[in-house]
CSV table of C-alpha atoms and ligand atoms in Angstrom, one decimal:
chain,number,residue,atom,x,y,z
A,171,UNK,CA,-20.4,4.6,-16.6
A,172,UNK,CA,-21.9,2.5,-13.6
A,173,UNK,CA,-23.5,-1.1,-14.6
A,174,UNK,CA,-26.7,-0.5,-14.6
A,175,UNK,CA,-26.8,2.4,-16.8
A,176,UNK,CA,-24.3,0.2,-19.0
A,177,UNK,CA,-27.5,-1.1,-20.6
A,178,UNK,CA,-27.6,2.3,-22.5
A,179,UNK,CA,-24.5,0.6,-24.9
A,180,UNK,CA,-27.4,-1.9,-25.7
A,181,UNK,CA,-30.1,-1.2,-28.6
A,182,UNK,CA,-33.8,-1.7,-27.7
A,183,UNK,CA,-34.0,-4.8,-29.4
A,184,UNK,CA,-31.1,-6.2,-27.6
A,185,UNK,CA,-32.8,-5.1,-24.4
A,186,UNK,CA,-35.8,-6.9,-25.2
A,187,UNK,CA,-38.1,-4.1,-25.5
A,188,UNK,CA,-40.6,-4.7,-28.3
A,189,UNK,CA,-43.9,-2.4,-26.9
A,190,UNK,CA,-43.7,1.1,-26.0
A,191,UNK,CA,-45.5,0.3,-22.4
A,192,UNK,CA,-41.8,-1.2,-21.5
A,193,UNK,CA,-40.4,2.1,-22.2
A,194,UNK,CA,-41.4,4.0,-19.1
A,195,UNK,CA,-40.6,1.7,-16.9
A,196,UNK,CA,-36.8,1.9,-18.3
A,197,UNK,CA,-36.3,5.4,-18.4
A,198,UNK,CA,-37.9,5.4,-15.0
A,199,UNK,CA,-34.9,3.2,-13.9
A,200,UNK,CA,-32.5,5.8,-15.4
A,201,UNK,CA,-34.4,8.7,-13.5
A,202,UNK,CA,-33.8,7.1,-10.3
A,203,UNK,CA,-30.2,6.2,-11.0
A,204,UNK,CA,-29.2,9.9,-12.0
A,205,UNK,CA,-31.1,11.1,-8.9
A,206,UNK,CA,-28.9,9.0,-6.9
A,207,UNK,CA,-25.8,10.0,-8.6
A,208,UNK,CA,-26.9,13.9,-8.4
A,209,UNK,CA,-27.6,13.5,-4.4
A,210,UNK,CA,-23.5,12.4,-4.1
A,211,UNK,CA,-22.4,15.1,-6.2
A,212,UNK,CA,-20.8,17.7,-3.3
A,213,UNK,CA,-17.6,19.1,-5.0
A,214,UNK,CA,-16.9,21.0,-8.3
A,215,UNK,CA,-14.7,17.9,-9.2
A,216,UNK,CA,-17.2,15.5,-8.7
A,217,UNK,CA,-20.1,17.6,-10.4
A,218,UNK,CA,-17.6,17.9,-13.8
A,219,UNK,CA,-17.7,14.3,-14.0
A,220,UNK,CA,-21.3,13.7,-13.2
A,221,UNK,CA,-22.2,16.1,-15.6
A,222,UNK,CA,-19.7,14.4,-18.5
A,223,UNK,CA,-21.3,11.4,-17.7
A,224,UNK,CA,-24.5,12.3,-18.3
A,225,UNK,CA,-24.4,15.1,-20.8
A,226,UNK,CA,-21.2,14.4,-22.4
A,227,UNK,CA,-21.6,14.8,-26.0
A,228,UNK,CA,-20.0,11.7,-27.3
A,229,UNK,CA,-20.2,9.1,-24.6
A,230,UNK,CA,-22.7,10.8,-22.4
A,231,UNK,CA,-25.9,8.7,-21.1
A,232,UNK,CA,-28.1,10.7,-23.0
A,233,UNK,CA,-25.9,10.8,-26.5
A,234,UNK,CA,-25.7,6.7,-26.0
A,235,UNK,CA,-29.6,6.8,-25.4
A,236,UNK,CA,-29.6,8.7,-28.5
A,237,UNK,CA,-27.6,6.6,-30.8
A,238,UNK,CA,-28.6,3.3,-28.9
A,239,UNK,CA,-32.3,3.6,-28.1
A,240,UNK,CA,-33.7,6.4,-30.4
A,241,UNK,CA,-32.1,6.2,-33.7
A,242,UNK,CA,-32.5,2.4,-34.6
A,243,UNK,CA,-35.9,2.5,-32.7
A,244,UNK,CA,-38.7,0.6,-34.7
A,245,UNK,CA,-41.5,3.3,-35.8
A,246,UNK,CA,-44.0,2.1,-33.4
A,247,UNK,CA,-41.5,2.8,-30.6
A,248,UNK,CA,-39.9,6.0,-31.8
A,249,UNK,CA,-42.5,8.5,-30.4
A,250,UNK,CA,-42.7,6.9,-26.9
A,251,UNK,CA,-38.7,7.1,-26.3
A,252,UNK,CA,-38.6,10.3,-28.0
A,253,UNK,CA,-40.8,11.7,-25.3
A,254,UNK,CA,-39.5,9.9,-22.3
A,255,UNK,CA,-36.0,10.9,-23.5
A,256,UNK,CA,-37.4,14.6,-23.7
A,257,UNK,CA,-38.3,14.0,-20.5
A,258,UNK,CA,-35.3,12.9,-19.0
A,259,UNK,CA,-32.8,15.2,-20.8
A,260,UNK,CA,-35.3,18.3,-19.3
A,261,UNK,CA,-34.5,16.7,-15.9
A,262,UNK,CA,-30.8,16.0,-16.6
A,263,UNK,CA,-30.1,19.6,-17.7
A,264,UNK,CA,-32.2,21.3,-14.7
A,265,UNK,CA,-30.9,19.0,-12.0
A,266,UNK,CA,-27.3,19.6,-13.3
A,267,UNK,CA,-27.8,23.0,-13.3
A,268,UNK,CA,-29.0,23.4,-9.6
A,269,UNK,CA,-25.7,20.9,-8.6
A,270,UNK,CA,-23.6,23.5,-9.9
A,271,UNK,CA,-25.1,26.5,-8.3
A,272,UNK,CA,-25.5,24.5,-4.9
A,273,UNK,CA,-21.5,23.2,-5.2
A,274,UNK,CA,-20.8,26.7,-5.9
A,275,UNK,CA,-22.8,28.3,-3.2
A,276,UNK,CA,-21.0,25.7,-0.6
A,277,UNK,CA,-17.7,26.4,-2.1
A,278,UNK,CA,-18.2,30.1,-1.8
A,279,UNK,CA,-19.5,29.3,1.9
A,280,UNK,CA,-16.5,27.5,2.9
A,281,UNK,CA,-14.1,30.1,1.8
A,282,UNK,CA,-15.7,32.9,3.4
A,283,UNK,CA,-15.9,30.8,6.8
A,284,UNK,CA,-11.9,30.4,6.2
A,285,UNK,CA,-11.7,34.3,5.5
A,286,UNK,CA,-13.8,35.3,8.3
A,287,UNK,CA,-11.9,37.7,10.7
A,288,UNK,CA,-13.4,38.0,14.0
A,289,UNK,CA,-13.5,41.1,15.2
A,290,UNK,CA,-13.7,40.3,18.8
A,291,UNK,CA,-11.0,38.0,18.8
A,292,UNK,CA,-7.6,39.5,21.2
A,293,UNK,CA,-5.3,40.9,18.5
A,294,UNK,CA,-1.5,39.0,18.2
A,295,UNK,CA,0.4,40.8,20.4
A,296,UNK,CA,3.6,41.9,18.7
A,297,UNK,CA,6.6,42.2,21.1
A,298,UNK,CA,7.9,46.0,20.9
A,299,UNK,CA,11.0,47.2,22.2
A,300,UNK,CA,11.2,49.6,24.8
A,301,UNK,CA,13.8,52.7,25.5
A,302,UNK,CA,17.4,51.6,26.9
A,303,UNK,CA,18.1,52.1,30.8
A,304,UNK,CA,20.1,54.9,29.9
A,305,UNK,CA,17.6,56.5,28.0
A,306,UNK,CA,15.1,56.0,30.9
A,307,UNK,CA,17.7,57.4,33.3
A,308,UNK,CA,18.1,60.4,31.1
A,309,UNK,CA,14.5,61.0,30.8
A,310,UNK,CA,13.9,60.8,34.5
A,311,UNK,CA,16.7,63.4,35.2
A,312,UNK,CA,15.4,65.3,32.6
A,313,UNK,CA,12.2,65.3,34.0
A,314,UNK,CA,13.3,66.7,37.4
A,315,UNK,CA,15.8,69.4,35.9
A,316,UNK,CA,12.5,70.6,33.3
A,317,UNK,CA,10.0,70.8,36.6
A,318,UNK,CA,12.8,73.4,38.0
A,319,UNK,CA,12.4,75.4,34.8
A,320,UNK,CA,16.1,74.1,33.1
A,321,UNK,CA,15.9,73.2,29.3
A,322,UNK,CA,17.7,70.6,27.6
A,323,UNK,CA,20.5,71.3,25.2
A,324,UNK,CA,22.6,69.2,23.0
A,325,UNK,CA,25.9,69.7,21.6
A,326,UNK,CA,28.6,68.3,19.1
A,327,UNK,CA,30.3,64.6,20.6
A,328,UNK,CA,33.5,66.0,18.1
A,329,UNK,CA,35.0,69.1,19.8
A,330,UNK,CA,38.2,71.4,19.2
A,331,UNK,CA,40.9,71.4,22.4
A,332,UNK,CA,39.5,75.0,22.8
A,333,UNK,CA,35.8,74.1,24.0
A,334,UNK,CA,36.9,70.7,25.7
A,335,UNK,CA,40.0,72.4,27.8
A,336,UNK,CA,41.0,75.9,27.4
A,337,UNK,CA,37.8,77.9,27.8
A,338,UNK,CA,37.1,75.7,30.6
A,339,UNK,CA,40.2,77.2,32.3
A,340,UNK,CA,42.6,73.8,31.7
A,341,UNK,CA,45.4,75.2,29.5
A,342,UNK,CA,47.7,72.8,27.7
A,343,UNK,CA,50.0,71.0,30.2
A,344,UNK,CA,47.5,71.5,33.1
A,345,UNK,CA,47.8,68.1,35.1
A,346,UNK,CA,43.7,68.1,34.8
A,347,UNK,CA,44.3,66.6,31.0
A,348,UNK,CA,45.8,63.7,32.5
A,349,UNK,CA,42.7,62.1,33.8
A,350,UNK,CA,40.8,62.8,30.8
A,351,UNK,CA,43.0,60.8,28.6
A,352,UNK,CA,41.7,62.0,25.4
A,353,UNK,CA,41.1,60.2,21.7
A,354,UNK,CA,42.2,62.8,19.0
A,355,UNK,CA,41.0,62.8,15.8
A,356,UNK,CA,43.6,61.2,13.0
A,357,UNK,CA,43.3,64.1,10.6
A,358,UNK,CA,45.8,65.6,7.6
A,359,UNK,CA,48.8,67.1,8.7
A,360,UNK,CA,48.3,70.8,9.6
A,361,UNK,CA,44.9,70.4,9.9
A,362,UNK,CA,43.4,72.1,13.5
A,363,UNK,CA,43.1,69.2,15.7
A,364,UNK,CA,40.0,67.8,16.6
A,365,UNK,CA,38.9,65.4,19.5
A,366,UNK,CA,36.3,63.2,21.2
A,367,UNK,CA,35.0,65.4,23.8
A,368,UNK,CA,36.0,64.1,27.2
A,369,UNK,CA,33.0,65.5,28.9
A,370,UNK,CA,29.7,67.4,28.6
A,371,UNK,CA,31.4,70.6,30.0
A,372,UNK,CA,32.3,72.1,26.8
A,373,UNK,CA,28.5,72.7,26.2
A,374,UNK,CA,28.7,75.2,28.9
A,375,UNK,CA,31.2,77.6,27.0
A,376,UNK,CA,28.8,77.0,23.7
A,377,UNK,CA,25.9,78.1,25.4
A,378,UNK,CA,27.2,80.9,27.2
A,379,UNK,CA,28.7,82.3,24.2
A,380,UNK,CA,25.4,82.2,22.3
A,381,UNK,CA,23.1,83.1,25.2
A,382,UNK,CA,23.0,86.1,27.6
A,383,UNK,CA,22.0,85.2,31.3
A,384,UNK,CA,19.9,84.0,32.9
A,385,UNK,CA,21.2,80.4,31.9
A,386,UNK,CA,19.5,77.2,33.0
A,387,UNK,CA,20.3,74.2,31.0
A,388,UNK,CA,20.9,70.7,31.2
A,389,UNK,CA,23.0,68.7,28.2
A,390,UNK,CA,22.6,65.1,28.1
A,391,UNK,CA,25.1,63.2,25.4
A,392,UNK,CA,27.8,60.7,24.9
A,393,UNK,CA,31.7,61.1,26.2
A,394,UNK,CA,34.9,59.4,25.2
A,395,UNK,CA,37.9,58.9,27.6
A,396,UNK,CA,41.0,56.3,27.1
A,397,UNK,CA,39.9,54.6,30.0
A,398,UNK,CA,40.5,50.9,30.3
A,399,UNK,CA,37.0,49.3,30.4
A,400,UNK,CA,36.4,47.3,34.1
A,401,UNK,CA,33.1,46.9,35.8
A,402,UNK,CA,32.7,50.9,36.8
A,403,UNK,CA,34.8,52.2,33.7
A,404,UNK,CA,34.2,52.3,29.7
A,405,UNK,CA,35.6,54.3,27.1
A,406,UNK,CA,32.5,55.8,25.4
A,407,UNK,CA,29.8,56.5,28.4
A,408,UNK,CA,27.1,59.3,29.0
A,409,UNK,CA,27.0,62.6,31.0
A,410,UNK,CA,24.5,65.0,32.2
A,411,UNK,CA,25.9,68.7,32.1
A,412,UNK,CA,24.1,71.4,34.2
A,413,UNK,CA,24.7,74.8,34.5
A,414,UNK,CA,22.9,77.6,36.2
A,415,UNK,CA,24.1,81.3,35.8
A,416,UNK,CA,22.5,84.6,36.8
A,417,UNK,CA,22.8,87.6,38.9
A,418,UNK,CA,22.3,86.3,42.5
A,419,UNK,CA,23.0,82.7,42.5
A,420,UNK,CA,24.1,81.3,46.0
A,421,UNK,CA,26.0,78.1,46.9
A,422,UNK,CA,22.5,77.7,49.0
A,423,UNK,CA,20.8,77.8,45.7
A,424,UNK,CA,23.5,75.3,44.5
A,425,UNK,CA,22.9,73.1,47.9
A,426,UNK,CA,19.0,73.2,47.6
A,427,UNK,CA,18.9,72.1,43.7
A,428,UNK,CA,21.3,69.3,44.4
A,429,UNK,CA,19.1,68.2,47.8
A,430,UNK,CA,16.1,68.3,45.8
A,431,UNK,CA,17.4,66.7,42.5
A,432,UNK,CA,18.7,63.7,44.7
A,433,UNK,CA,15.4,63.2,46.9
A,434,UNK,CA,13.3,63.2,43.7
A,435,UNK,CA,15.7,60.7,41.8
A,436,UNK,CA,16.5,58.4,44.8
A,437,UNK,CA,13.8,59.3,47.1
A,438,UNK,CA,13.3,61.6,50.4
A,439,UNK,CA,15.0,59.2,52.9
A,440,UNK,CA,18.0,59.7,50.9
A,441,UNK,CA,20.5,62.4,52.4
A,442,UNK,CA,23.3,64.2,50.6
A,443,UNK,CA,26.6,65.9,51.6
A,444,UNK,CA,29.1,67.8,49.9
A,445,UNK,CA,32.8,67.0,49.9
A,446,UNK,CA,35.7,69.2,48.6
A,447,UNK,CA,37.0,68.6,45.6
A,448,UNK,CA,39.0,70.0,42.5
A,449,UNK,CA,38.0,71.0,38.8
A,450,UNK,CA,39.6,73.9,37.1
A,451,UNK,CA,36.3,75.5,35.9
A,452,UNK,CA,34.6,75.4,39.4
A,453,UNK,CA,35.6,77.4,42.7
A,454,UNK,CA,34.6,76.4,45.1
A,455,UNK,CA,34.5,72.5,43.5
A,456,UNK,CA,32.6,69.7,45.5
A,457,UNK,CA,32.1,66.3,45.3
A,458,UNK,CA,28.3,65.2,46.3
A,459,UNK,CA,27.5,61.8,47.9
A,460,UNK,CA,24.2,60.6,48.9
A,461,UNK,CA,23.4,58.6,51.7
A,462,UNK,CA,23.5,55.0,50.7
A,463,UNK,CA,19.9,54.2,49.5
A,464,UNK,CA,20.5,50.2,49.8
A,465,UNK,CA,21.3,50.5,53.8
A,466,UNK,CA,20.0,53.8,54.6
A,467,UNK,CA,23.8,54.7,55.5
A,468,UNK,CA,24.5,52.1,58.3
A,469,UNK,CA,26.8,50.5,55.6
A,470,UNK,CA,26.5,48.0,53.3
A,471,UNK,CA,28.3,46.3,50.1
A,472,UNK,CA,26.9,48.7,47.7
A,473,UNK,CA,28.5,51.6,49.7
A,474,UNK,CA,31.6,49.6,50.7
A,475,UNK,CA,30.2,49.8,54.1
A,476,UNK,CA,30.8,53.8,54.3
A,477,UNK,CA,27.2,54.5,54.1
A,478,UNK,CA,28.0,57.2,51.4
A,479,UNK,CA,28.0,56.5,48.0
A,480,UNK,CA,29.9,59.1,45.2
A,481,UNK,CA,27.5,60.7,42.7
A,482,UNK,CA,28.7,63.4,41.0
A,483,UNK,CA,31.3,66.7,40.7
A,484,UNK,CA,29.9,70.2,40.9
A,485,UNK,CA,30.5,73.4,41.8
A,486,UNK,CA,30.2,77.6,41.4
A,487,UNK,CA,31.6,78.4,37.9
A,488,UNK,CA,35.0,79.9,38.1
A,489,UNK,CA,35.0,83.6,37.4
A,490,UNK,CA,37.9,82.7,35.2
A,491,UNK,CA,35.8,80.7,32.6
A,492,UNK,CA,33.1,84.0,32.8
A,493,UNK,CA,36.0,85.9,30.9
A,494,UNK,CA,36.2,83.3,28.1
A,495,UNK,CA,32.9,83.8,27.4
A,496,UNK,CA,32.6,87.7,27.9
A,497,UNK,CA,30.2,87.5,30.5
A,498,UNK,CA,30.9,89.9,33.6
A,499,UNK,CA,32.2,87.8,36.4
A,500,UNK,CA,31.8,90.6,39.2
A,501,UNK,CA,27.7,90.8,38.0
A,502,UNK,CA,27.1,87.2,37.5
A,503,UNK,CA,27.2,84.1,39.4
A,504,UNK,CA,26.6,80.4,38.9
A,505,UNK,CA,26.8,76.7,39.3
A,506,UNK,CA,27.8,73.7,37.4
A,507,UNK,CA,27.7,69.7,37.8
A,508,UNK,CA,28.7,66.6,35.7
A,509,UNK,CA,26.9,63.6,36.1
A,510,UNK,CA,28.1,60.2,34.9
A,511,UNK,CA,24.6,58.5,33.8
A,512,UNK,CA,25.7,54.5,33.7
A,513,UNK,CA,26.9,55.1,37.4
A,514,UNK,CA,23.6,56.8,38.4
A,515,UNK,CA,21.6,54.0,36.8
A,516,UNK,CA,23.9,51.5,38.2
A,517,UNK,CA,23.3,53.1,42.0
A,518,UNK,CA,19.7,53.4,41.3
A,519,UNK,CA,18.7,50.0,40.4
A,520,UNK,CA,21.7,47.7,41.9
A,521,UNK,CA,23.6,46.8,38.8
A,522,UNK,CA,27.3,45.7,39.5
A,523,UNK,CA,28.9,45.9,36.2
A,524,UNK,CA,29.0,49.0,33.5
A,525,UNK,CA,29.8,46.8,30.8
A,526,UNK,CA,26.5,45.3,30.8
A,527,UNK,CA,24.6,48.6,29.7
A,528,UNK,CA,26.8,47.8,25.9
A,529,UNK,CA,26.2,44.2,25.5
A,530,UNK,CA,22.7,44.6,24.7
A,531,UNK,CA,22.0,41.1,26.0
A,532,UNK,CA,18.1,40.8,26.1
A,533,UNK,CA,18.2,39.2,28.9
A,534,UNK,CA,19.5,42.5,30.8
A,535,UNK,CA,17.6,44.7,29.2
A,536,UNK,CA,14.3,42.8,29.5
A,537,UNK,CA,14.7,43.9,33.3
A,538,UNK,CA,13.7,47.4,32.4
A,539,UNK,CA,10.5,47.5,30.5
B,842,LIG,C1,34.0,65.6,34.8
B,842,LIG,O1,34.1,65.1,34.0
B,842,LIG,C2,33.3,67.0,35.0
B,842,LIG,N1,32.9,67.9,33.6
B,842,LIG,C3,32.2,67.1,35.9
B,842,LIG,C4,32.1,68.8,36.5
B,842,LIG,C5,31.1,69.4,35.7
B,842,LIG,C6,32.3,69.0,37.3
B,842,LIG,C7,30.7,70.8,35.8
B,842,LIG,C8,32.3,70.4,37.8
B,842,LIG,C9,31.3,71.2,37.1
B,842,LIG,P1,34.8,63.6,36.3
B,842,LIG,O2,35.6,63.0,35.1
B,842,LIG,O3,34.5,63.4,37.7
B,842,LIG,O4,33.9,65.3,35.6
B,842,LIG,O5,33.7,62.6,35.4
B,842,LIG,C10,32.0,63.1,36.0
B,842,LIG,C11,31.5,61.6,35.7
B,842,LIG,O6,31.3,61.0,35.1
B,842,LIG,C12,31.7,60.5,37.3
B,842,LIG,O7,31.6,61.2,38.5
B,842,LIG,C13,31.4,59.4,36.9
B,842,LIG,O8,30.2,59.1,37.4
B,842,LIG,C14,31.7,59.5,35.1
B,842,LIG,N2,32.9,59.2,34.6
B,842,LIG,C15,34.0,59.5,34.9
B,842,LIG,N3,34.8,58.4,34.1
B,842,LIG,C16,34.3,57.4,33.5
B,842,LIG,C17,34.2,55.9,33.0
B,842,LIG,N4,35.5,56.0,32.1
B,842,LIG,N5,33.1,55.4,32.5
B,842,LIG,C18,31.8,55.8,33.3
B,842,LIG,N6,31.6,56.9,33.9
B,842,LIG,C19,32.7,57.5,34.3
């Protein structure tokens, strides 16, 4: 209670009021003070304080006036005090209610302003991942072969020695098995042996076993070898196998396909050459080289100053393989190839260490969005 309203704790006699002419100024002063208090109320806590100060049942200003001024007032003052008190009460109650509504409305306005969603603001950009460079390279190679009418098939990473070797014309003790040092699965004694495929070529057999020619497929997938990791070798890496078999496929078709693929992947300025090689499941076998896309063939660090870069192994399907899948070797011919995907990506993007593909260092990955 302020000093001014503290006079409501006194009786009229103590305040020296003896005639009804003195009553209205007394109430006018109170009302002015109330109006000043009301003007300062601007939040809910202040409003509650203000309401209790004026309307509180026991110690509110109006309760004190009733107890100290009205009740003990001499009969000649009672009417004037009663009437003035009623008027003041009506005013106080109306203003207290109006301030409540105003405070509530302004709190609501503030909350709405705080929670307002501005739809015109640009959204918060969340960083999203991208495909790994290996996946991107898969997709790029697949896109080229799909445009030539090939389809994509996938197969198991756990294989039998039959599919990984024998049916590909690599019998037991054949030296070609040594070049693909193999992870065998640790199985209970007596269980048929299983291995992690060392190349995607077993899918040639699966596909030819289940499908009649013409065949035009590519097979992307992960393969495993007991190779010591270094800058060009990993023990788990990726290959893309290709196989085309039909009644009239020639070495020229093979060469044309290779040239088209290489020029699409590396650019039209890149030339190809075929070098004689050996794989038990192709005859003749060849290694495909491309003119160095960095120096154009004049020699640089990337091509070890030879002007050529080795790309992949390939060849015409060896007729012995057709025997394993009941294809008629006299009627059919075809070619196959197997590419190392990491090595392709390394050549195309100038990456010097294959291990970078597997370390998941975002500083490396972010360079290939
Ligand atoms: C093969 O795996 C044959 N299956 C390819 C083939 C298929 C020939 C069809 C003929 C017909 P090779 O062992 O060369 O061939 O491996 C193919 C490619 O895999 C290599 O050119 C190389 O790019 C990649 N490669 C081989 N070993 C590794 C390794 N440890 N780490 C990364 N890439 C490798």
